[in-house]
mmCIF file of C-alpha atoms in Angstrom:
data_model
loop_
_atom_site.group_PDB
_atom_site.id
_atom_site.type_symbol
_atom_site.label_atom_id
_atom_site.label_comp_id
_atom_site.label_asym_id
_atom_site.label_seq_id
_atom_site.Cartn_x
_atom_site.Cartn_y
_atom_site.Cartn_z
ATOM 1 C CA MET A 1 4.347 -9.071 -4.015
ATOM 2 C CA LYS A 2 3.255 -5.507 -4.417
ATOM 3 C CA LYS A 3 6.009 -3.447 -5.923
ATOM 4 C CA ILE A 4 6.742 -0.049 -4.427
ATOM 5 C CA VAL A 5 8.340 2.656 -6.540
ATOM 6 C CA LEU A 6 9.655 5.633 -4.608
ATOM 7 C CA SER A 7 11.048 8.851 -6.039
ATOM 8 C CA LEU A 8 14.164 7.969 -4.021
ATOM 9 C CA VAL A 9 15.988 4.659 -4.048
ATOM 10 C CA VAL A 10 13.305 2.058 -4.749
ATOM 11 C CA ILE A 11 12.385 0.169 -2.767
ATOM 12 C CA ALA A 12 12.383 -6.233 13.006
ATOM 13 C CA GLY A 13 11.570 -9.274 12.828
ATOM 14 C CA LEU A 14 9.545 -8.317 15.921
ATOM 15 C CA GLY A 15 6.625 -10.138 17.450
ATOM 16 C CA LEU A 16 4.485 -7.021 17.839
ATOM 17 C CA SER A 17 1.680 -7.175 20.371
ATOM 18 C CA ALA A 18 -0.653 -4.720 21.983
ATOM 19 C CA CYS A 19 0.994 -2.740 24.736
ATOM 20 C CA ALA A 20 -0.105 -0.262 27.374
ATOM 21 C CA PRO A 21 -1.843 2.921 26.164
ATOM 22 C CA MET A 22 0.365 5.543 24.572
ATOM 23 C CA ASN A 23 1.526 8.317 26.816
ATOM 24 C CA GLN A 24 0.852 11.936 25.983
ATOM 25 C CA GLN A 25 4.298 12.417 24.503
ATOM 26 C CA THR A 26 3.754 9.837 21.795
ATOM 27 C CA SER A 27 0.121 10.672 20.962
ATOM 28 C CA PRO A 28 0.240 11.470 17.229
ATOM 29 C CA THR A 29 -1.591 14.248 15.482
ATOM 30 C CA PRO A 30 -3.622 13.091 12.478
ATOM 31 C CA THR A 31 -1.872 13.153 9.129
ATOM 32 C CA VAL A 32 -3.518 15.707 6.858
ATOM 33 C CA VAL A 33 -2.584 15.652 3.173
ATOM 34 C CA PRO A 34 -3.335 18.985 1.433
ATOM 35 C CA ALA A 35 -5.477 18.752 -1.690
ATOM 36 C CA LYS A 36 -2.672 20.028 -3.936
ATOM 37 C CA ASP A 37 -0.388 17.299 -2.616
ATOM 38 C CA LEU A 38 -3.051 14.649 -3.167
ATOM 39 C CA ASN A 39 -3.366 15.728 -6.792
ATOM 40 C CA TRP A 40 0.398 15.416 -7.205
ATOM 41 C CA ILE A 41 0.474 12.074 -5.375
ATOM 42 C CA ALA A 42 -2.363 10.654 -7.502
ATOM 43 C CA ASP A 43 -0.517 11.534 -10.686
ATOM 44 C CA LYS A 44 2.823 10.309 -9.309
ATOM 45 C CA VAL A 45 1.466 6.913 -8.238
ATOM 46 C CA TYR A 46 -0.444 6.521 -11.517
ATOM 47 C CA ARG A 47 2.615 7.185 -13.637
ATOM 48 C CA ASN A 48 4.899 5.034 -11.495
ATOM 49 C CA GLU A 49 2.550 2.057 -11.437
ATOM 50 C CA THR A 50 1.207 2.155 -15.007
ATOM 51 C CA SER A 51 3.661 4.323 -16.978
ATOM 52 C CA GLY A 52 0.551 6.321 -17.870
ATOM 53 C CA ASN A 53 -1.187 3.312 -19.447
ATOM 54 C CA PRO A 54 -4.832 3.136 -18.243
ATOM 55 C CA ALA A 55 -5.030 -0.535 -19.264
ATOM 56 C CA LEU A 56 -2.730 -1.310 -16.329
ATOM 57 C CA LEU A 57 -5.274 0.008 -13.836
ATOM 58 C CA VAL A 58 -6.913 -3.432 -14.007
ATOM 59 C CA VAL A 59 -4.431 -6.315 -13.774
ATOM 60 C CA TRP A 60 -3.945 -9.779 -12.307
ATOM 61 C CA ASN A 61 -0.252 -10.438 -11.809
ATOM 62 C CA ASP A 62 1.422 -13.820 -12.209
ATOM 63 C CA ARG A 63 1.872 -15.813 -8.977
ATOM 64 C CA GLU A 64 -0.834 -13.786 -7.234
ATOM 65 C CA GLU A 65 -4.250 -14.939 -6.082
ATOM 66 C CA PHE A 66 -6.058 -11.635 -6.553
ATOM 67 C CA ALA A 67 -6.781 -8.801 -8.950
ATOM 68 C CA SER A 68 -4.832 -5.548 -8.522
ATOM 69 C CA LEU A 69 -6.968 -2.524 -9.336
ATOM 70 C CA GLY A 70 -6.482 1.227 -9.588
ATOM 71 C CA ILE A 71 -3.476 3.442 -9.014
ATOM 72 C CA GLY A 72 -2.874 1.767 -5.657
ATOM 73 C CA HIS A 73 -3.129 -1.788 -7.006
ATOM 74 C CA PHE A 74 -5.951 -2.322 -4.537
ATOM 75 C CA ILE A 75 -6.352 -6.025 -3.807
ATOM 76 C CA TRP A 76 -9.600 -7.858 -4.612
ATOM 77 C CA TYR A 77 -9.797 -11.540 -3.699
ATOM 78 C CA PRO A 78 -12.173 -13.981 -5.426
ATOM 79 C CA ALA A 79 -14.574 -16.084 -3.390
ATOM 80 C CA GLY A 80 -12.868 -18.782 -1.362
ATOM 81 C CA HIS A 81 -9.424 -17.185 -1.553
ATOM 82 C CA ARG A 82 -7.653 -15.223 1.129
ATOM 83 C CA GLY A 83 -3.945 -14.515 1.162
ATOM 84 C CA PRO A 84 -1.644 -12.825 3.644
ATOM 85 C CA TYR A 85 -2.179 -9.358 2.183
ATOM 86 C CA THR A 86 -4.869 -6.935 3.310
ATOM 87 C CA GLU A 87 -7.789 -6.684 0.871
ATOM 88 C CA THR A 88 -8.372 -3.039 -0.030
ATOM 89 C CA PHE A 89 -10.587 -2.790 -3.116
ATOM 90 C CA PRO A 90 -13.962 -3.338 -1.386
ATOM 91 C CA GLY A 91 -12.972 -0.564 1.016
ATOM 92 C CA LEU A 92 -12.280 1.729 -1.935
ATOM 93 C CA ILE A 93 -15.796 1.101 -3.262
ATOM 94 C CA ASP A 94 -17.288 1.850 0.164
ATOM 95 C CA TYR A 95 -15.204 5.023 0.430
ATOM 96 C CA THR A 96 -16.194 6.167 -3.077
ATOM 97 C CA LYS A 97 -19.882 5.684 -2.324
ATOM 98 C CA ALA A 98 -19.510 7.597 0.941
ATOM 99 C CA GLN A 99 -18.125 10.552 -1.017
ATOM 100 C CA GLY A 100 -21.251 10.591 -3.170
ATOM 101 C CA VAL A 101 -19.339 9.498 -6.259
ATOM 102 C CA PRO A 102 -21.171 6.969 -8.454
ATOM 103 C CA VAL A 103 -19.651 3.562 -9.116
ATOM 104 C CA PRO A 104 -20.474 1.249 -12.035
ATOM 105 C CA GLN A 105 -23.938 -0.213 -11.580
ATOM 106 C CA TRP A 106 -22.723 -3.794 -11.657
ATOM 107 C CA LEU A 107 -20.428 -3.019 -8.725
ATOM 108 C CA ALA A 108 -23.111 -1.169 -6.797
ATOM 109 C CA ASN A 109 -25.568 -4.051 -7.261
ATOM 110 C CA ARG A 110 -23.244 -6.913 -6.272
ATOM 111 C CA SER A 111 -24.649 -8.898 -3.355
ATOM 112 C CA VAL A 112 -21.194 -10.185 -2.388
ATOM 113 C CA ARG A 113 -17.932 -8.323 -1.839
ATOM 114 C CA THR A 114 -15.686 -10.868 -3.536
ATOM 115 C CA ALA A 115 -14.233 -10.450 -7.020
ATOM 116 C CA PRO A 116 -16.277 -11.933 -9.887
ATOM 117 C CA TRP A 117 -13.279 -13.771 -11.413
ATOM 118 C CA ALA A 118 -12.312 -17.103 -9.877
ATOM 119 C CA ASN A 119 -8.692 -16.910 -11.028
ATOM 120 C CA LYS A 120 -6.303 -15.173 -13.411
ATOM 121 C CA ALA A 121 -7.525 -17.233 -16.405
ATOM 122 C CA ALA A 122 -11.123 -16.131 -15.824
ATOM 123 C CA PHE A 123 -9.937 -12.555 -15.390
ATOM 124 C CA GLU A 124 -8.120 -12.639 -18.724
ATOM 125 C CA ARG A 125 -11.154 -14.116 -20.500
ATOM 126 C CA ALA A 126 -13.265 -11.224 -19.193
ATOM 127 C CA ARG A 127 -10.790 -8.510 -20.188
ATOM 128 C CA ASN A 128 -12.991 -7.127 -22.982
ATOM 129 C CA ASP A 129 -16.346 -7.594 -21.240
ATOM 130 C CA PRO A 130 -18.488 -4.456 -20.727
ATOM 131 C CA GLU A 131 -18.112 -4.746 -16.952
ATOM 132 C CA MET A 132 -14.331 -4.761 -17.227
ATOM 133 C CA GLN A 133 -14.373 -1.755 -19.544
ATOM 134 C CA GLN A 134 -16.638 0.127 -17.117
ATOM 135 C CA LEU A 135 -14.302 -0.756 -14.249
ATOM 136 C CA ARG A 136 -11.285 0.524 -16.164
ATOM 137 C CA THR A 137 -13.056 3.804 -16.993
ATOM 138 C CA PHE A 138 -14.206 4.226 -13.399
ATOM 139 C CA LEU A 139 -10.669 3.784 -12.078
ATOM 140 C CA GLN A 140 -9.263 6.196 -14.629
ATOM 141 C CA GLN A 141 -11.814 8.858 -13.686
ATOM 142 C CA THR A 142 -11.455 8.563 -9.906
ATOM 143 C CA MET A 143 -7.695 8.728 -9.348
ATOM 144 C CA ASN A 144 -8.024 11.582 -6.840
ATOM 145 C CA ILE A 145 -10.632 9.599 -4.890
ATOM 146 C CA GLN A 146 -8.192 6.696 -4.823
ATOM 147 C CA ALA A 147 -5.412 8.966 -3.528
ATOM 148 C CA ASN A 148 -7.782 10.215 -0.817
ATOM 149 C CA TYR A 149 -8.546 6.619 0.134
ATOM 150 C CA MET A 150 -4.813 5.917 0.404
ATOM 151 C CA SER A 151 -4.453 9.022 2.572
ATOM 152 C CA GLU A 152 -7.208 7.774 4.890
ATOM 153 C CA ARG A 153 -5.307 4.545 5.372
ATOM 154 C CA LEU A 154 -2.145 6.428 6.299
ATOM 155 C CA THR A 155 -4.097 8.551 8.782
ATOM 156 C CA ARG A 156 -5.305 5.390 10.530
ATOM 157 C CA ALA A 157 -1.921 3.681 10.359
ATOM 158 C CA LEU A 158 0.129 5.780 12.777
ATOM 159 C CA PRO A 159 -1.972 5.328 15.953
ATOM 160 C CA THR A 160 -2.272 1.603 15.234
ATOM 161 C CA MET A 161 1.471 1.245 14.794
ATOM 162 C CA LEU A 162 2.228 3.123 18.002
ATOM 163 C CA GLU A 163 -0.267 1.017 19.952
ATOM 164 C CA GLN A 164 1.414 -2.205 18.860
ATOM 165 C CA VAL A 165 5.067 -1.269 19.199
ATOM 166 C CA ALA A 166 7.012 -1.769 22.428
ATOM 167 C CA PRO A 167 6.740 1.287 24.743
ATOM 168 C CA GLN A 168 10.466 1.980 24.627
ATOM 169 C CA ASP A 169 10.329 2.239 20.814
ATOM 170 C CA ARG A 170 7.292 4.515 20.462
ATOM 171 C CA ASP A 171 9.109 7.844 20.586
ATOM 172 C CA ARG A 172 11.634 6.652 17.998
ATOM 173 C CA VAL A 173 8.934 5.403 15.628
ATOM 174 C CA LEU A 174 6.952 8.635 15.964
ATOM 175 C CA GLN A 175 10.017 10.847 15.508
ATOM 176 C CA ASN A 176 11.123 8.954 12.398
ATOM 177 C CA TYR A 177 7.610 9.183 10.962
ATOM 178 C CA GLN A 178 7.443 12.919 11.637
ATOM 179 C CA ALA A 179 10.903 13.525 10.180
ATOM 180 C CA VAL A 180 9.739 12.084 6.858
ATOM 181 C CA GLU A 181 6.259 13.643 7.057
ATOM 182 C CA LYS A 182 7.663 17.146 7.658
ATOM 183 C CA THR A 183 10.074 16.906 4.732
ATOM 184 C CA GLN A 184 8.973 18.442 1.443
ATOM 185 C CA ARG A 185 7.199 15.728 -0.590
ATOM 186 C CA GLY A 186 7.767 13.367 2.340
ATOM 187 C CA LEU A 187 4.114 12.364 2.556
ATOM 188 C CA TYR A 188 4.403 10.588 -0.765
ATOM 189 C CA PRO A 189 6.811 7.813 0.300
ATOM 190 C CA LEU A 190 4.869 7.292 3.544
ATOM 191 C CA LEU A 191 1.523 7.042 1.757
ATOM 192 C CA ASP A 192 2.956 4.989 -1.087
ATOM 193 C CA TYR A 193 4.706 2.551 1.235
ATOM 194 C CA VAL A 194 1.773 1.881 3.535
ATOM 195 C CA ASN A 195 -0.459 1.320 0.519
ATOM 196 C CA PHE A 196 1.836 -1.147 -1.227
ATOM 197 C CA LYS A 197 3.534 -2.829 1.740
ATOM 198 C CA GLY A 198 1.019 -2.319 4.542
ATOM 199 C CA GLU A 199 1.188 -0.907 8.030
ATOM 200 C CA GLY A 200 3.314 -3.758 9.357
ATOM 201 C CA THR A 201 0.794 -4.592 12.088
ATOM 202 C CA SER A 202 -1.081 -7.525 10.530
ATOM 203 C CA PRO A 203 -0.012 -10.920 11.915
ATOM 204 C CA THR A 204 -0.630 -12.489 8.487
ATOM 205 C CA GLU A 205 1.844 -10.208 6.724
ATOM 206 C CA ARG A 206 4.905 -12.027 8.037
ATOM 207 C CA TYR A 207 7.583 -14.388 6.760
ATOM 208 C CA ASN A 208 9.293 -16.338 9.543
ATOM 209 C CA GLY A 209 7.561 -14.035 11.994
ATOM 210 C CA GLN A 210 9.103 -10.912 10.459
ATOM 211 C CA GLY A 211 7.014 -8.137 8.908
ATOM 212 C CA TRP A 212 7.828 -5.760 6.066
ATOM 213 C CA GLY A 213 5.382 -2.885 6.538
ATOM 214 C CA LEU A 214 5.796 0.773 7.388
ATOM 215 C CA LEU A 215 6.273 0.011 11.067
ATOM 216 C CA GLN A 216 9.272 -2.199 10.329
ATOM 217 C CA VAL A 217 10.820 0.532 8.170
ATOM 218 C CA LEU A 218 10.371 3.153 10.896
ATOM 219 C CA LEU A 219 11.923 0.776 13.431
ATOM 220 C CA THR A 220 14.860 0.141 11.090
ATOM 221 C CA MET A 221 15.532 3.841 10.463
ATOM 222 C CA ARG A 222 18.312 5.563 12.345
ATOM 223 C CA PRO A 223 17.361 8.817 14.139
ATOM 224 C CA VAL A 224 17.239 11.625 11.601
ATOM 225 C CA GLN A 225 16.030 15.203 11.243
ATOM 226 C CA ALA A 226 13.479 16.387 8.687
ATOM 227 C CA GLY A 227 14.982 17.197 5.302
ATOM 228 C CA PRO A 228 16.538 15.301 2.378
ATOM 229 C CA GLN A 229 18.458 13.129 4.833
ATOM 230 C CA ALA A 230 15.143 11.824 6.196
ATOM 231 C CA LEU A 231 14.097 10.654 2.736
ATOM 232 C CA ASP A 232 17.491 9.037 2.190
ATOM 233 C CA GLU A 233 17.282 7.217 5.520
ATOM 234 C CA PHE A 234 13.714 6.090 4.829
ATOM 235 C CA ALA A 235 14.834 4.656 1.482
ATOM 236 C CA ARG A 236 17.829 2.915 3.094
ATOM 237 C CA ALA A 237 15.650 1.338 5.772
ATOM 238 C CA ALA A 238 12.992 0.332 3.210
ATOM 239 C CA GLU A 239 15.630 -1.449 1.161
ATOM 240 C CA GLU A 240 16.948 -3.253 4.252
ATOM 241 C CA VAL A 241 13.432 -4.411 5.136
ATOM 242 C CA LEU A 242 12.846 -5.516 1.530
ATOM 243 C CA VAL A 243 16.059 -7.555 1.452
ATOM 244 C CA ARG A 244 15.115 -9.203 4.750
ATOM 245 C CA ARG A 245 11.622 -10.006 3.458
ATOM 246 C CA ILE A 246 13.028 -11.667 0.339
ATOM 247 C CA ALA A 247 15.516 -13.680 2.409
ATOM 248 C CA ASN A 248 12.591 -14.974 4.490
ATOM 249 C CA SER A 249 10.304 -15.715 1.542
ATOM 250 C CA SER A 250 9.838 -19.100 -0.093
ATOM 251 C CA PRO A 251 12.017 -19.398 -3.231
ATOM 252 C CA GLU A 252 9.016 -20.488 -5.318
ATOM 253 C CA ARG A 253 7.467 -17.055 -4.818
ATOM 254 C CA GLY A 254 10.262 -15.589 -6.925
ATOM 255 C CA GLU A 255 10.503 -12.431 -4.811
ATOM 256 C CA ALA A 256 14.235 -12.009 -5.478
ATOM 257 C CA LYS A 257 13.278 -10.260 -8.736
ATOM 258 C CA TRP A 258 12.262 -7.238 -6.653
ATOM 259 C CA LEU A 259 15.760 -6.724 -5.280
ATOM 260 C CA PRO A 260 17.299 -3.355 -6.245
ATOM 261 C CA ALA A 261 20.303 -3.667 -8.519
ATOM 262 C CA GLY A 262 23.399 -4.457 -6.493
ATOM 263 C CA ALA A 263 21.541 -5.533 -3.355
ATOM 264 C CA PRO A 264 22.616 -8.810 -1.751
ATOM 265 C CA ALA A 265 20.427 -11.829 -2.536
#
């Protein structure tokens, strides 16, 4: 499970399907993250996810079937493995190339998009290989590119969420999103959440038919105005969604360890 660390409190079961086109009232304007905010977000995510340790930019966590790379723990599946979570690392490489930023030659020359390590054991054996060292350096030097890539995902997320939610809920979802977005530093929890927990629109990211992405948090939020109260309400709803996800998960996944202190099991 991808851990999300907010600057607030850390952090429905709906069968979402495509609905009629959005009306003019709920047509969202694209999210634009100013460059100065992206710089701050890149540093914030890096420090939260690695405690400033560049070695943690390249990890393979226990009980996971994929490598987690970069400040956004971008997922990279090995050949023959696909889990419920959206793979994001190949997209980061494509995005980096499109920006004219060089990537390590061994990555640029790969004929397949899958990770070169078959499992965590193979990953650990390769930890000191030149390719791994180049990958670690590349990720350390491109943190702003990674933050831009995360921003692009958030920009695409809102229209997709509104298209899939029930018509009667669209205004509420949009208003809750905008309340957080318009709050000072509010873009960070939105961007951070969609990166680590997803948009909430993928049918594979479900336990017992219930999702845990940004859409589910926005649906769980109570109506709120922009300001500190919007961040508090976002954090409350995110915790509620997290608790529900853990209750729906298989015990062998050990997801209860992600519960905030004092939250019900």
